[in-house]
Short mmCIF file of C-alpha atoms in Angstrom, two decimals:
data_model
loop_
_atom_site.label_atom_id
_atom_site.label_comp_id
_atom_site.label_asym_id
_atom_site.label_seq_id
_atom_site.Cartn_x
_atom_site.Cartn_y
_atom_site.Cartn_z
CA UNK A 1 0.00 0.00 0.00
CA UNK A 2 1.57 3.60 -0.83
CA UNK A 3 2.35 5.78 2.16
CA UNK A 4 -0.71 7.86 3.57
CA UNK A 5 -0.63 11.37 2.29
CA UNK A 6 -0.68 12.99 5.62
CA UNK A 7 2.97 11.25 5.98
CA UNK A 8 4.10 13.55 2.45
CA UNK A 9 5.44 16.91 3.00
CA UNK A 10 2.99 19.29 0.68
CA UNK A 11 4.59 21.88 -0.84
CA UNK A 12 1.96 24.70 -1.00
CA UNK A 13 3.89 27.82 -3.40
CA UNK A 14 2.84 30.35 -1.33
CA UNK A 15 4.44 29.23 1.93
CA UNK A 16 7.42 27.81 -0.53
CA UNK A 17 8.54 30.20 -2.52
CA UNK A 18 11.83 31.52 -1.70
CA UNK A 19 13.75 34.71 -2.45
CA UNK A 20 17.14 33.34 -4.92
CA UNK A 21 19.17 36.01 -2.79
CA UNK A 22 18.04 33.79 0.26
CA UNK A 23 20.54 31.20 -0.44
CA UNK A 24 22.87 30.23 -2.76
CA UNK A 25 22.64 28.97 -6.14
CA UNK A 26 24.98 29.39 -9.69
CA UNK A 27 25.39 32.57 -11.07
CA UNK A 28 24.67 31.36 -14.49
CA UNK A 29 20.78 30.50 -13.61
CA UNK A 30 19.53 33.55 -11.53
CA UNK A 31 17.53 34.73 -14.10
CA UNK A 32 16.26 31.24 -15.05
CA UNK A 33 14.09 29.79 -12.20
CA UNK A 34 11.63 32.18 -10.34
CA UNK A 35 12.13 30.90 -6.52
CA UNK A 36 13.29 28.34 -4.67
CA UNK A 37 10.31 25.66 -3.43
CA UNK A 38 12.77 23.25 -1.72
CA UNK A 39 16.49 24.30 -0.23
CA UNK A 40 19.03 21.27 -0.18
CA UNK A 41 18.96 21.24 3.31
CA UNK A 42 15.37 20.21 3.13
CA UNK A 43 15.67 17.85 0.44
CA UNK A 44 18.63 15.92 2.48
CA UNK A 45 16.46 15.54 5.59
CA UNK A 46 13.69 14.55 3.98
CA UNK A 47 15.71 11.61 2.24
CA UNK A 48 16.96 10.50 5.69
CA UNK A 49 13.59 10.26 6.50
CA UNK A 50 12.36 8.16 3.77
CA UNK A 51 15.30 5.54 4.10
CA UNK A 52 14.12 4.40 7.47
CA UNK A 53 10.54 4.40 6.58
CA UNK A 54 11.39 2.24 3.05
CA UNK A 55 13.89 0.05 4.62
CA UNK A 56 11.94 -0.70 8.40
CA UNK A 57 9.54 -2.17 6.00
CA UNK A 58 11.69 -4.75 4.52
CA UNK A 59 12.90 -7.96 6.16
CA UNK A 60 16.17 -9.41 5.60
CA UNK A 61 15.40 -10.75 1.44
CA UNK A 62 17.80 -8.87 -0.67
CA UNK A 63 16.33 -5.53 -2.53
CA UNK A 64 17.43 -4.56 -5.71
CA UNK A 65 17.18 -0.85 -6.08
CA UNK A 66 17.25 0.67 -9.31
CA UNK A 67 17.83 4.12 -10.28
CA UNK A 68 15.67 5.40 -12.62
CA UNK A 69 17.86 7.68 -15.00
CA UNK A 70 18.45 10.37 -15.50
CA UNK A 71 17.39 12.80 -12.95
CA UNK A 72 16.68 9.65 -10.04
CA UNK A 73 20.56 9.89 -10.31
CA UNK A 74 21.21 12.07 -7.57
CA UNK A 75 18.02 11.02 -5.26
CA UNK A 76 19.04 7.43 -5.60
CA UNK A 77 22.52 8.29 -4.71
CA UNK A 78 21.15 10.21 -1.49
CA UNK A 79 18.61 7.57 -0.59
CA UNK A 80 21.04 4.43 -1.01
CA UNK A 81 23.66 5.95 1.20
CA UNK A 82 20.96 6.46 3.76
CA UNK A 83 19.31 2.78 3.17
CA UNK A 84 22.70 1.29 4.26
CA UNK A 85 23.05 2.90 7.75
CA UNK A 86 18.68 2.34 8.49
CA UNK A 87 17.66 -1.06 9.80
CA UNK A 88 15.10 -2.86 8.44
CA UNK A 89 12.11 -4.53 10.63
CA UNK A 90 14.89 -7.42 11.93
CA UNK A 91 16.30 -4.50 13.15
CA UNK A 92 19.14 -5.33 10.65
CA UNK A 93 21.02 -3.71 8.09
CA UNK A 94 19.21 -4.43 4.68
CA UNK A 95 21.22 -6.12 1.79
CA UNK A 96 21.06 -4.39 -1.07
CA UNK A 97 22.11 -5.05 -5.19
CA UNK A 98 21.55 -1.63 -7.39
CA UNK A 99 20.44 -1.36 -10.91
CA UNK A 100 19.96 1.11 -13.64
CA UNK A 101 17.28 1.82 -15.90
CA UNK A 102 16.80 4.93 -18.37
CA UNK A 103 12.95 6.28 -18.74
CA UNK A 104 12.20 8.62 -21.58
CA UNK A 105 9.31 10.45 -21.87
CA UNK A 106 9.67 13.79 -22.10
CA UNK A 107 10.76 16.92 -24.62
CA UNK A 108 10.87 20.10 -23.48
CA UNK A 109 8.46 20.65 -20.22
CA UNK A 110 6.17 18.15 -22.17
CA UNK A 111 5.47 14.33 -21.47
CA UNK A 112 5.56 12.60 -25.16
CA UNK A 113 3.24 9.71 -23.62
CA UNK A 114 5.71 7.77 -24.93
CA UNK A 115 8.18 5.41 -22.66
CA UNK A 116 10.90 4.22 -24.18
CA UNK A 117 12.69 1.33 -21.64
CA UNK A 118 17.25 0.66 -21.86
CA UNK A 119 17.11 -2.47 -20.23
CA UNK A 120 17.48 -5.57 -22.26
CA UNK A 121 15.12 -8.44 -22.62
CA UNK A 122 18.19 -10.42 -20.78
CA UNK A 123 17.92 -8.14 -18.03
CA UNK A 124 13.96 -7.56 -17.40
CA UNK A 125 14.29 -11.64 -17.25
CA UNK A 126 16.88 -11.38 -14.78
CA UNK A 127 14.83 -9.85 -12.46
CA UNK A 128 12.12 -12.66 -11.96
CA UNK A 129 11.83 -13.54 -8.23
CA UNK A 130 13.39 -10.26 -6.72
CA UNK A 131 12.49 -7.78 -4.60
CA UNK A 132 12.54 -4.78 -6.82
CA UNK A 133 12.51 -0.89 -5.29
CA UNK A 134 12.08 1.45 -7.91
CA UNK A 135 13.81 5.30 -7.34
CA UNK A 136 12.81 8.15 -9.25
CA UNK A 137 12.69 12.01 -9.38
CA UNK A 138 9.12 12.89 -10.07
CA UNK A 139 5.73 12.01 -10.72
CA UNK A 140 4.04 13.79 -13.16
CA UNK A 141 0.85 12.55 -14.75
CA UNK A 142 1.70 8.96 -13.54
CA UNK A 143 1.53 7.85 -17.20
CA UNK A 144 5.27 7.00 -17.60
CA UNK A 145 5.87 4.89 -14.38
CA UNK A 146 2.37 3.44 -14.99
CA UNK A 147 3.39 2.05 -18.23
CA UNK A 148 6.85 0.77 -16.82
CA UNK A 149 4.97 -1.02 -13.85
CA UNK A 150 2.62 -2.69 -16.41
CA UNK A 151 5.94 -3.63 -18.47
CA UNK A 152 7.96 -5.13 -15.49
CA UNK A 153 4.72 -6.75 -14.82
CA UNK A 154 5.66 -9.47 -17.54
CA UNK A 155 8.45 -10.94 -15.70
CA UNK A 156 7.32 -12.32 -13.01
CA UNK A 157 9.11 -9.97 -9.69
CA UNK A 158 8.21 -11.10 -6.06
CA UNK A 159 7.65 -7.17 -5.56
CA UNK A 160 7.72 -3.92 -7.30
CA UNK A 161 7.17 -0.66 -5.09
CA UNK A 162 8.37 2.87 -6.10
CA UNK A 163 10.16 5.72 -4.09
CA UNK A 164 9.58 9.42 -5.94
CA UNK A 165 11.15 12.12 -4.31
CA UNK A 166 8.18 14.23 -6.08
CA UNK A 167 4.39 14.17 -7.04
CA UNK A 168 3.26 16.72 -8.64
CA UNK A 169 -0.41 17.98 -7.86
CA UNK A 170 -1.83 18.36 -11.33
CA UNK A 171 -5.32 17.67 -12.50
CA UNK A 172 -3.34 15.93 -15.68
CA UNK A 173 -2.54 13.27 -13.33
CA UNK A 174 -3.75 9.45 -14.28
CA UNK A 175 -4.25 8.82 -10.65
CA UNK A 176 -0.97 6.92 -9.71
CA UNK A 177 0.76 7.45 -6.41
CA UNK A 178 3.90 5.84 -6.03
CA UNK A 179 4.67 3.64 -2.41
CA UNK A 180 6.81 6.11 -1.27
CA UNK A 181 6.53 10.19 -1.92
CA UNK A 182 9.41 12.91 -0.44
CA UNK A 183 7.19 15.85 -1.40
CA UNK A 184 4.28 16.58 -2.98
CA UNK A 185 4.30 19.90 -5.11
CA UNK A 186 2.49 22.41 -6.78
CA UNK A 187 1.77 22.06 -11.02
CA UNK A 188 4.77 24.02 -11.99
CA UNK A 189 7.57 22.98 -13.98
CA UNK A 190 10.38 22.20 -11.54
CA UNK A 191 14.32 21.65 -11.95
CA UNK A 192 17.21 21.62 -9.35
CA UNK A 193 19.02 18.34 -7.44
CA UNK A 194 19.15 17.15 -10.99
CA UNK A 195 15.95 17.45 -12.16
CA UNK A 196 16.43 18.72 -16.03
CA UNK A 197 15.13 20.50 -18.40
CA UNK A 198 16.66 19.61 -21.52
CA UNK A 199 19.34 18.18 -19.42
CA UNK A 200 19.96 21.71 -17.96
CA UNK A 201 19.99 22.49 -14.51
CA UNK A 202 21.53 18.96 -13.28
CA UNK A 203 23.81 21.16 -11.45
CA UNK A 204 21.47 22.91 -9.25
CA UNK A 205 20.89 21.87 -5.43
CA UNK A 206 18.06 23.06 -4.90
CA UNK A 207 14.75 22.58 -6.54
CA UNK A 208 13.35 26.09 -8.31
CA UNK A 209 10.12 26.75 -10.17
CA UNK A 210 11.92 27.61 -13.87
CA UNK A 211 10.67 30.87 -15.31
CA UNK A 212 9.60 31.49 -18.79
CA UNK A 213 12.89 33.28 -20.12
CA UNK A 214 14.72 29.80 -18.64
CA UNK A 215 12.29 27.69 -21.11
CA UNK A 216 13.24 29.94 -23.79
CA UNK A 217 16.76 30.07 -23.89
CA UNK A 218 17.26 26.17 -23.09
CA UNK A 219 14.08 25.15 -25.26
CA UNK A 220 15.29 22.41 -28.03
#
């Protein structure tokens, strides 16, 4: 069963919207995102948070956790190094194998509704039997993890949940909520902690509302 929403953080803009000058952020984007909506400090925490929940639920099976590329890069990174020091409901450490898999569905600040999958047949079949823990950046409509659930579906896992360190409140939504949400935010386009837009703003820490003269000058 996914997480209650009472147990996400909701990110409501008005009460999230800070000043750039209020912390620090590269030079080179001040006039390309609008506000901050979640500092790094935040985002950390938060991820600390969700590694005890996501791992006190496991017992001592091995997980495979797989990054979902590219912007789950830096989330998964977080999230693993966190897994390793939680316990799980043995109150042991949890073993752990970790995976890859690239996602594409999007051009622009637009979802394609296509999903294009990089793991090989070989590899979707090596995955029958195991404990499978999904990590990605965002949820958007739902449409693109949807359709890579009802993929993996084929072959046979022992489980399947999801971790997103966002879901985005937006009436475009398909009504998926992933097992495990960091924050739930507002229907704006958002980059930072390697969230992209047009594989721009991977080197941002924090995660910013982009402005309109940001979608111009990085459209493709």
């Amino acid at each position: 069963m996914p997480m209650d929403s009472s147990q996400w953080i909701d990110v409501v803009e008005d009460k999230f919207k800070y000043k750039l000058d209020h912390f620090v952020i590269p030079g080179h984007y001040t006039e390309d995102v609008e506000s901050i909506l979640i500092p790094h400090g935040l985002i950390m925490d938060r991820i600390a948070k969700l590694a005890q929940i996501i791992t006190s639920e496991y017992g001592s099976e091995r997980i495979v956790v797989c990054c979902v590329l590219k912007g789950g890069h830096q989330f998964f990174s977080d999230l693993v190094n966190y897994m390793k020091k939680a316990l799980n409901k043995e109150g042991k450490t949890l073993p752990m194998t970790l995976d890859f898999i690239r996602v594409k569905s999007y051009e622009n600040d637009k979802s394609t509704g296509n999903v294009h999958v990089s793991m090989t047949e070989k590899e979707l079949q090596e995955l029958k039997g195991k404990n499978l823990l999904l990590v990605e950046d965002i949820i958007d409509t739902g449409n693109t993890m949807k359709k890579l659930l009802e993929t993996l579906s084929n072959y046979e896992l022992k489980s399947v949940k999801v971790a997103s360190l966002l879901l985005k409140k937006t009436p475009l939504s398909c009504g998926y909520v992933p097992d495990y949400v960091g924050f739930a935010v507002p229907d704006l386009f958002v980059v930072g902690y390697c969230l992209d837009y047009n594989d721009i703003f991977r080197d941002l820490d924090h995660i910013c509302a982009i402005s309109e003269t940001g979608k111009k000058k990085y459209a493709a």
